Coordinates of C-alpha atoms in Angstrom, one line a residue:
M556 CA 0.1 -0.1 -0.1
D557 CA 1.2 3.7 -0.9
F558 CA 0.8 5.4 2.5
T559 CA 2.5 8.5 1.2
A560 CA -0.2 8.7 -1.7
Q561 CA -1.7 12.3 -1.6
R562 CA 0.2 13.1 1.4
L563 CA 2.4 16.1 1.8
V564 CA 5.7 14.5 2.6
F565 CA 9.4 15.6 2.2
R566 CA 12.6 13.2 1.5
P567 CA 16.2 14.5 1.7
G568 CA 17.0 16.8 -1.0
D569 CA 13.0 17.8 -1.5
D570 CA 12.7 21.6 -1.4
G571 CA 11.2 22.2 2.1
Y572 CA 12.6 19.1 3.8
D573 CA 15.3 21.4 5.4
A574 CA 12.6 23.9 6.8
E575 CA 10.3 21.1 7.8
T576 CA 12.9 19.4 9.9
A577 CA 14.5 22.6 11.5
G578 CA 13.1 23.8 15.0
F579 CA 14.1 25.9 17.8
Q580 CA 16.6 23.5 19.2
T581 CA 19.4 24.2 16.3
G582 CA 22.3 22.1 18.3
F583 CA 21.2 18.9 16.4
A584 CA 20.7 17.9 13.0
Q585 CA 18.2 15.1 12.1
R586 CA 17.9 13.7 9.0
P587 CA 14.7 11.3 8.8
E588 CA 14.2 9.1 5.8
I589 CA 10.8 10.9 5.0
V590 CA 8.6 13.6 6.8
F591 CA 5.0 13.3 6.9
A592 CA 3.8 16.9 7.3
A593 CA 0.3 16.1 9.0
S594 CA -2.7 18.4 8.7
D595 CA -4.9 15.9 10.8
A596 CA -5.2 12.5 12.2
D597 CA -5.7 10.5 9.2
D598 CA -2.3 11.8 8.0
V599 CA -0.4 10.6 11.6
V600 CA -2.5 7.3 10.9
A601 CA -1.0 7.2 7.4
A602 CA 2.5 8.0 8.8
V603 CA 2.5 5.4 11.2
S604 CA 1.3 2.5 9.2
Y605 CA 4.0 3.6 6.8
A606 CA 6.4 3.3 9.2
A607 CA 5.1 0.0 10.7
E608 CA 5.1 -1.9 7.3
A609 CA 8.8 -0.4 6.5
G610 CA 10.1 -1.2 10.0
L611 CA 11.3 2.5 10.5
P612 CA 11.2 4.1 13.8
V613 CA 8.9 7.1 14.6
G614 CA 9.7 10.7 15.9
V615 CA 7.4 13.4 16.2
Q616 CA 8.2 17.2 16.2
A617 CA 5.8 20.1 17.0
T618 CA 7.9 23.3 17.6
G619 CA 11.1 21.9 17.8
H620 CA 12.1 22.9 21.1
G621 CA 13.4 19.3 21.5
L622 CA 14.2 17.3 18.6
P623 CA 13.0 13.4 18.1
A624 CA 16.3 11.5 18.0
A625 CA 14.3 8.8 17.0
A626 CA 13.6 9.8 13.6
E627 CA 17.0 9.9 12.5
G628 CA 17.1 7.5 9.2
G629 CA 13.4 6.7 10.0
V630 CA 9.9 8.7 9.9
L631 CA 9.5 12.2 11.3
I632 CA 5.8 13.4 11.8
S633 CA 5.5 16.8 11.8
T634 CA 2.3 18.1 13.7
R635 CA 2.9 22.1 13.1
R636 CA -0.1 22.3 11.0
M637 CA -2.6 21.0 13.4
D638 CA -3.0 23.8 15.6
S639 CA -6.7 23.9 16.2
V640 CA -7.6 25.6 19.5
S641 CA -11.3 25.1 20.9
V642 CA -12.3 26.6 24.4
D643 CA -15.4 25.4 26.4
A644 CA -15.8 28.1 28.7
G645 CA -18.5 26.6 30.7
A646 CA -16.7 23.4 31.2
R647 CA -13.4 25.3 31.6
T648 CA -11.5 23.0 29.1
V649 CA -9.8 23.4 25.9
T650 CA -8.9 21.2 23.2
V651 CA -5.7 21.3 21.3
G652 CA -4.4 19.8 18.5
A653 CA -0.7 18.3 18.2
G654 CA 0.9 21.5 16.7
V655 CA -0.7 23.8 19.4
R656 CA 1.8 26.1 21.0
W657 CA 0.9 27.5 24.3
G658 CA 0.8 31.3 23.3
Q659 CA -2.5 30.1 21.4
V660 CA -3.9 28.7 24.2
I661 CA -3.1 31.5 26.6
E662 CA -4.6 34.0 24.4
A663 CA -7.8 32.0 23.5
A664 CA -8.6 31.1 27.4
A665 CA -8.1 34.6 28.2
A666 CA -10.8 36.1 26.5
H667 CA -13.0 33.8 29.1
G668 CA -11.0 34.8 32.0
L669 CA -9.3 31.6 32.2
A670 CA -5.7 30.3 32.0
P671 CA -4.0 27.0 31.0
L672 CA -1.1 25.5 32.9
N673 CA 1.5 26.4 30.6
G674 CA 5.3 27.0 31.1
S675 CA 7.4 30.0 31.0
A676 CA 7.7 30.0 27.2
P677 CA 4.5 30.3 25.0
S678 CA 6.4 29.4 22.2
V679 CA 6.7 25.5 23.5
G680 CA 4.3 22.8 22.0
A681 CA 1.4 22.2 24.6
V682 CA 1.0 18.5 23.5
S683 CA 4.4 17.7 24.4
Y684 CA 4.9 19.5 27.1
T685 CA 1.9 17.8 29.0
L686 CA 2.7 14.6 27.8
G687 CA 6.3 15.2 29.8
G688 CA 4.2 16.2 32.9
G689 CA 4.5 20.0 32.6
L690 CA 6.0 21.9 35.2
G691 CA 4.2 25.6 34.7
V692 CA 4.1 28.9 35.9
L693 CA 1.4 28.2 38.6
A694 CA 2.6 24.9 39.5
R695 CA 2.7 25.0 42.9
E696 CA -1.2 25.8 43.3
F697 CA -2.4 23.6 40.5
G698 CA -0.1 20.8 39.9
Y699 CA 1.2 19.5 36.7
A700 CA -0.6 20.2 33.4
A701 CA -1.1 16.2 32.8
D702 CA -3.0 16.0 36.2
H703 CA -5.7 17.9 34.6
V704 CA -6.0 15.9 30.7
R705 CA -9.6 14.9 30.4
W706 CA -9.0 13.0 27.3
L707 CA -6.3 12.0 24.4
D708 CA -6.6 11.1 20.6
V709 CA -3.7 8.8 20.0
V710 CA -2.4 6.8 17.2
T711 CA -0.9 3.4 18.5
A712 CA 2.0 1.5 16.6
D713 CA -1.1 -0.5 14.8
G714 CA -2.2 2.3 13.1
T715 CA -5.3 2.6 15.4
L716 CA -6.7 6.3 16.2
R717 CA -7.9 5.5 20.1
H718 CA -9.7 8.1 22.1
V719 CA -8.4 7.4 25.7
T720 CA -10.0 8.4 28.8
A721 CA -9.1 7.3 32.3
E722 CA -12.2 4.9 32.0
S723 CA -12.1 3.9 28.7
E724 CA -8.5 2.7 28.8
P725 CA -7.0 3.7 32.3
E726 CA -3.7 2.1 31.7
L727 CA -2.9 3.7 28.5
F728 CA -4.1 7.2 29.9
W729 CA -2.0 6.7 33.0
G730 CA 1.3 5.9 30.7
L731 CA 0.6 8.4 28.0
L732 CA 0.6 11.5 31.0
G733 CA 4.3 11.6 32.1
G734 CA 5.6 9.0 29.7
G735 CA 6.5 11.2 26.8
A736 CA 6.3 9.9 23.1
N737 CA 7.1 6.5 23.9
L738 CA 3.4 4.7 23.4
G739 CA 1.9 6.7 20.3
V740 CA 1.8 9.8 18.5
V741 CA -1.1 12.1 20.4
T742 CA -3.1 14.0 17.8
A743 CA -5.5 16.1 20.1
L744 CA -6.1 16.4 24.2
E745 CA -8.7 18.2 26.1
I746 CA -7.2 19.7 29.3
G747 CA -8.9 21.7 32.1
L748 CA -8.2 25.3 32.4
V749 CA -7.8 27.2 35.9
P750 CA -10.0 30.8 36.7
V751 CA -6.9 32.9 36.6
A752 CA -6.9 36.2 34.6
R753 CA -4.5 38.0 36.3
V754 CA -1.3 37.3 38.5
Y755 CA 1.0 39.1 41.0
G756 CA 4.8 38.6 39.8
G757 CA 7.9 39.2 38.2
A758 CA 11.7 39.0 38.8
I759 CA 14.1 40.7 41.2
E760 CA 17.6 40.7 39.8
F761 CA 20.8 40.8 41.8
D762 CA 24.3 41.5 40.4
G763 CA 26.3 38.5 41.4
H764 CA 29.5 40.6 42.0
E765 CA 27.5 43.0 44.2
V766 CA 25.6 40.7 46.2
D767 CA 27.0 37.6 47.5
P768 CA 25.1 34.4 45.5
G769 CA 25.3 32.8 48.7
D770 CA 23.3 35.5 50.6
V771 CA 20.8 35.2 47.8
L772 CA 20.3 31.6 47.8
E773 CA 20.0 31.2 51.7
A774 CA 17.6 34.1 51.8
Y775 CA 15.6 32.8 49.0
A776 CA 15.7 29.3 50.7
A777 CA 14.4 30.7 53.7
W778 CA 11.8 32.8 52.1
T779 CA 10.3 29.9 50.2
R780 CA 9.4 28.0 54.0
T781 CA 7.2 31.1 54.8
V782 CA 5.0 31.3 51.5
P783 CA 1.7 29.6 50.5
D784 CA 1.3 27.0 47.8
E785 CA -0.7 29.8 45.6
L786 CA 2.9 31.7 45.2
T787 CA 5.5 29.4 42.5
S788 CA 8.9 30.7 42.5
S789 CA 12.2 29.9 41.1
V790 CA 16.1 31.5 41.6
A791 CA 18.0 31.6 38.4
A792 CA 21.7 32.5 37.7
L793 CA 23.9 33.1 34.7
V794 CA 26.5 35.3 32.9
Y795 CA 25.0 37.2 30.2
P796 CA 27.3 37.5 27.1
D797 CA 28.5 41.2 26.2
M798 CA 26.0 40.9 22.9
P799 CA 24.9 44.1 21.3
Q800 CA 21.2 42.0 21.0
L801 CA 20.9 42.3 24.8
P802 CA 19.5 45.0 26.7
P803 CA 22.4 47.2 28.1
H804 CA 21.6 46.3 31.7
L805 CA 22.3 42.8 30.9
R806 CA 25.4 42.7 29.0
G807 CA 28.4 41.0 30.5
R808 CA 26.5 41.0 33.8
Y809 CA 26.4 38.1 36.4
L810 CA 22.9 38.4 37.6
I811 CA 21.0 36.2 40.3
T812 CA 17.1 36.3 39.6
V813 CA 14.3 35.6 41.8
R814 CA 10.9 34.8 39.9
V815 CA 7.6 34.6 41.2
A816 CA 4.0 34.2 40.3
Y817 CA 1.2 34.4 42.6
T818 CA -2.4 34.4 42.2
G819 CA -3.1 36.4 45.4
S820 CA -4.0 40.2 45.6
E821 CA -1.6 42.8 44.6
A822 CA -1.6 44.0 48.2
A823 CA -0.6 40.7 49.5
G824 CA 2.0 39.7 46.8
E825 CA 3.9 43.2 47.9
R826 CA 3.7 41.8 51.5
L827 CA 4.9 38.6 50.4
V828 CA 8.0 39.5 48.3
A829 CA 8.9 42.2 50.8
P830 CA 11.7 40.0 52.3
L831 CA 13.3 39.5 48.8
R832 CA 13.8 43.1 48.2
E833 CA 15.8 43.2 51.7
I834 CA 18.4 41.0 50.2
G835 CA 20.4 43.7 48.7
P836 CA 20.3 46.6 46.2
S837 CA 18.7 45.0 43.0
V838 CA 19.4 45.7 39.3
S839 CA 16.0 45.5 38.3
D840 CA 12.7 44.8 40.3
S841 CA 9.6 43.9 37.7
M842 CA 7.1 42.8 40.5
R843 CA 3.6 43.8 39.6
E844 CA 0.3 42.7 39.1
M845 CA -0.3 41.8 35.6
P846 CA -2.9 40.0 33.3
Y847 CA -2.0 36.5 32.6
T848 CA -1.3 37.2 29.1
D849 CA 2.0 38.6 30.4
S850 CA 2.9 36.1 32.4
H851 CA 5.8 35.1 30.0
T852 CA 7.6 38.4 31.0
I853 CA 8.3 36.9 34.5
H854 CA 10.7 34.3 33.0
S855 CA 11.5 36.3 29.4
D856 CA 12.9 32.9 28.0
P857 CA 14.5 33.6 24.7
D858 CA 11.9 33.3 21.8
F859 CA 14.8 32.8 18.9
P860 CA 16.4 29.5 17.9
H861 CA 19.3 28.5 19.5
S862 CA 21.2 25.4 20.4
Y863 CA 21.3 24.2 24.0
Y864 CA 22.0 20.9 26.3
G865 CA 20.7 20.8 29.5
D866 CA 19.1 18.4 32.3
S867 CA 17.9 18.4 35.9
V868 CA 17.9 16.9 39.0
A869 CA 14.9 16.6 41.4
V870 CA 15.8 16.5 45.3
R871 CA 13.6 16.1 48.5
E872 CA 15.3 19.1 50.2
L873 CA 17.3 21.9 48.9
D874 CA 21.1 21.6 50.0
V875 CA 22.2 25.0 50.2
E876 CA 25.9 24.8 50.5
A877 CA 25.8 22.5 47.4
A878 CA 23.5 25.3 45.5
I879 CA 26.4 27.7 46.6
E880 CA 29.0 25.3 45.0
L881 CA 26.7 24.9 41.8
F882 CA 26.5 28.5 41.3
A883 CA 30.3 28.9 41.7
L884 CA 30.9 26.0 39.4
T885 CA 28.7 27.6 36.6
G886 CA 29.3 31.5 37.4
P887 CA 32.0 33.9 36.0
A888 CA 34.7 31.2 36.7
A889 CA 33.2 28.7 34.3
D890 CA 34.8 28.4 30.9
R891 CA 31.3 28.6 29.0
M892 CA 28.3 29.9 29.7
H893 CA 25.6 27.8 31.9
V894 CA 21.8 29.0 32.9
V895 CA 21.0 27.5 36.1
Q896 CA 17.4 27.6 37.7
I897 CA 16.1 25.9 41.0
N898 CA 12.4 25.6 41.1
Q899 CA 10.5 25.1 44.5
L900 CA 8.3 22.3 44.0
G901 CA 5.9 20.6 46.6
G902 CA 2.0 22.2 47.1
A903 CA 0.1 20.6 44.4
L904 CA 2.8 18.9 42.6
A905 CA 3.0 16.7 45.8
K906 CA -0.2 15.4 45.2
P907 CA -1.0 11.8 43.8
A908 CA -2.5 11.7 40.5
G909 CA -3.7 9.1 37.9
N910 CA -0.4 9.3 35.6
A911 CA 3.2 8.4 35.3
V912 CA 4.7 11.9 36.3
P913 CA 7.5 10.5 38.7
Y914 CA 9.1 12.2 42.0
R915 CA 6.0 13.6 43.5
D916 CA 7.7 13.7 46.9
A917 CA 10.7 16.1 45.6
G918 CA 10.5 19.5 46.9
W919 CA 12.8 20.9 44.3
L920 CA 14.0 20.7 40.9
V921 CA 17.7 21.6 40.1
R922 CA 18.2 22.4 36.4
V923 CA 21.3 23.3 34.3
L924 CA 21.0 24.4 30.3
S925 CA 24.3 25.1 28.6
P926 CA 24.3 27.0 25.3
L927 CA 26.2 25.0 22.6
D928 CA 28.4 26.4 19.8
G929 CA 27.8 23.0 17.9
T930 CA 31.0 21.5 18.9
D931 CA 31.0 21.2 22.7
V932 CA 28.5 18.8 23.8
E933 CA 30.7 16.6 25.7
A934 CA 32.2 19.6 27.9
A935 CA 28.9 20.8 28.5
R936 CA 27.8 17.3 29.7
A937 CA 31.1 17.2 31.9
V938 CA 30.2 20.2 33.6
Q939 CA 26.6 19.1 34.2
T940 CA 27.6 15.6 35.5
Q941 CA 29.8 17.6 38.1
A942 CA 26.9 19.9 38.9
F943 CA 24.5 17.3 39.5
G944 CA 26.9 15.4 41.4
L945 CA 26.6 18.1 44.2
F946 CA 22.8 16.8 44.9
A947 CA 21.3 14.0 46.5
G948 CA 19.2 13.5 43.7
E949 CA 16.0 11.2 43.3
G950 CA 16.0 11.5 39.6
R951 CA 15.5 13.6 36.4
L952 CA 12.2 15.0 34.8
L953 CA 11.5 14.1 31.1
N954 CA 10.7 17.8 30.2
F955 CA 14.0 19.1 31.1
A956 CA 16.2 16.3 29.3
F957 CA 17.4 18.7 26.7
G958 CA 19.8 16.9 24.0
A959 CA 19.4 14.6 21.0
G960 CA 18.9 11.0 22.2
D961 CA 19.7 11.7 25.7
R962 CA 20.3 8.8 28.3
P963 CA 17.4 7.2 30.3
E964 CA 19.0 6.5 33.5
G965 CA 16.6 8.1 36.3
L966 CA 14.0 9.7 34.7
Y967 CA 11.5 7.2 36.4
D968 CA 11.4 5.4 39.8
A969 CA 11.3 2.0 39.5
G970 CA 8.0 0.9 39.7
T971 CA 6.9 3.7 37.1
R972 CA 9.6 2.4 35.0
K973 CA 8.4 -1.3 35.2
R974 CA 4.5 0.0 34.5
L975 CA 5.6 1.5 31.5
A976 CA 7.5 -1.1 30.2
E977 CA 4.7 -3.4 30.5
L978 CA 2.5 -0.8 28.4
K979 CA 5.4 -0.8 25.8
A980 CA 5.2 -4.6 25.5
T981 CA 1.5 -4.5 25.0
Y982 CA 1.1 -1.4 22.5
D983 CA 4.6 -0.9 20.6
P984 CA 6.5 -4.5 21.0
A985 CA 8.2 -3.9 17.9
N986 CA 9.4 -0.5 19.5
L987 CA 8.3 1.8 17.0
F988 CA 8.2 5.0 19.0
R989 CA 11.7 4.6 20.2
R990 CA 12.2 6.5 23.4
N991 CA 12.5 10.2 22.4
Y992 CA 14.2 11.5 25.5
S993 CA 14.7 15.2 23.5
V994 CA 11.0 16.2 23.8
S995 CA 11.0 19.4 25.3
A996 CA 8.3 21.4 27.2
G997 CA 9.8 24.4 28.2
S998 CA 9.8 25.4 32.1

């Protein structure tokens, strides 16, 4: 059967092939044998059926924040054209296609006074982010995005399009949410929205040469023990390059930044962040009340394609001395740029849920992301290995394993890994969907 008939496909050398395989992550090239540019679920069925008949591995790419290493020499399914968004304001839900970016959902939901549980970057794909768990801007109050999924449409390795709910196929539903792109290609899902139209938040930046980074870390860690679950925060550190593309106040500076999102009142937010302002003189302070559509400005993630490698470690308690060592290792004395971020977890993230998102008992997530120049992956990996070795970690989170074909160790606890393996044997015994560790979902 010619599964490519009447489908938009690209092969190496075709006009449009390079554009279709390119993405936000520019650090790793991919050369699939064939690209199916899917417009609907039928195209995905055709692509999976083609791959199964040819015995080729399948990768999926929506926005390209993470590249599917499984597609190398195999089949790549590009879902960016599947970008439908439909809000049911009464039910407080949104249905999103496989190629939808969070920015689209934020805008659509805001018209009804609602918000999705998106990450810090609106350009990230909503579906891949959610399949990896989804640690978002309001995570401590509402939990992981995966916790709010109502149903998923997924094409499994046998070429069947399944409508999966917790009632119809509970085990597959459990595994898809947190298991990433290992059990099939999700073409659409419905997820709950939350009644949030505005937040109080922003970022306070300290110059790491004027204020001791250790003082910031100690004060931040102590402060997090006093805040309610309605407040989600992180502390980040990086040495900005001296580049004309950056605002003058950032160029060449070593900045330690505390980021906050709080759904309470502005007055209460001001009282909560007051101790942060006492840490020392700040370079900038953007704390304010804002519409939720401006929540991306809290982190101000770069919105241009670039090259990077990164990982994470989830820990029960934050070892502040280890964090101070981490900042020293990756700060001005480092021979390359590193972006460090430490997220406070807990709150609703610790509540049990019917999905495969692991390490619910972790209180913190330590992340390191290293921009690349295309030749220094091993050097970046070596620094990150040293960095994460400072902590007594429980494991790693799939959403933050940035790198092509990254290692599987630590992504799940033993019980979750065993259960996912049993699902894999049931739904994809030929290993068509080879583990895609580089699916990215942003912050």
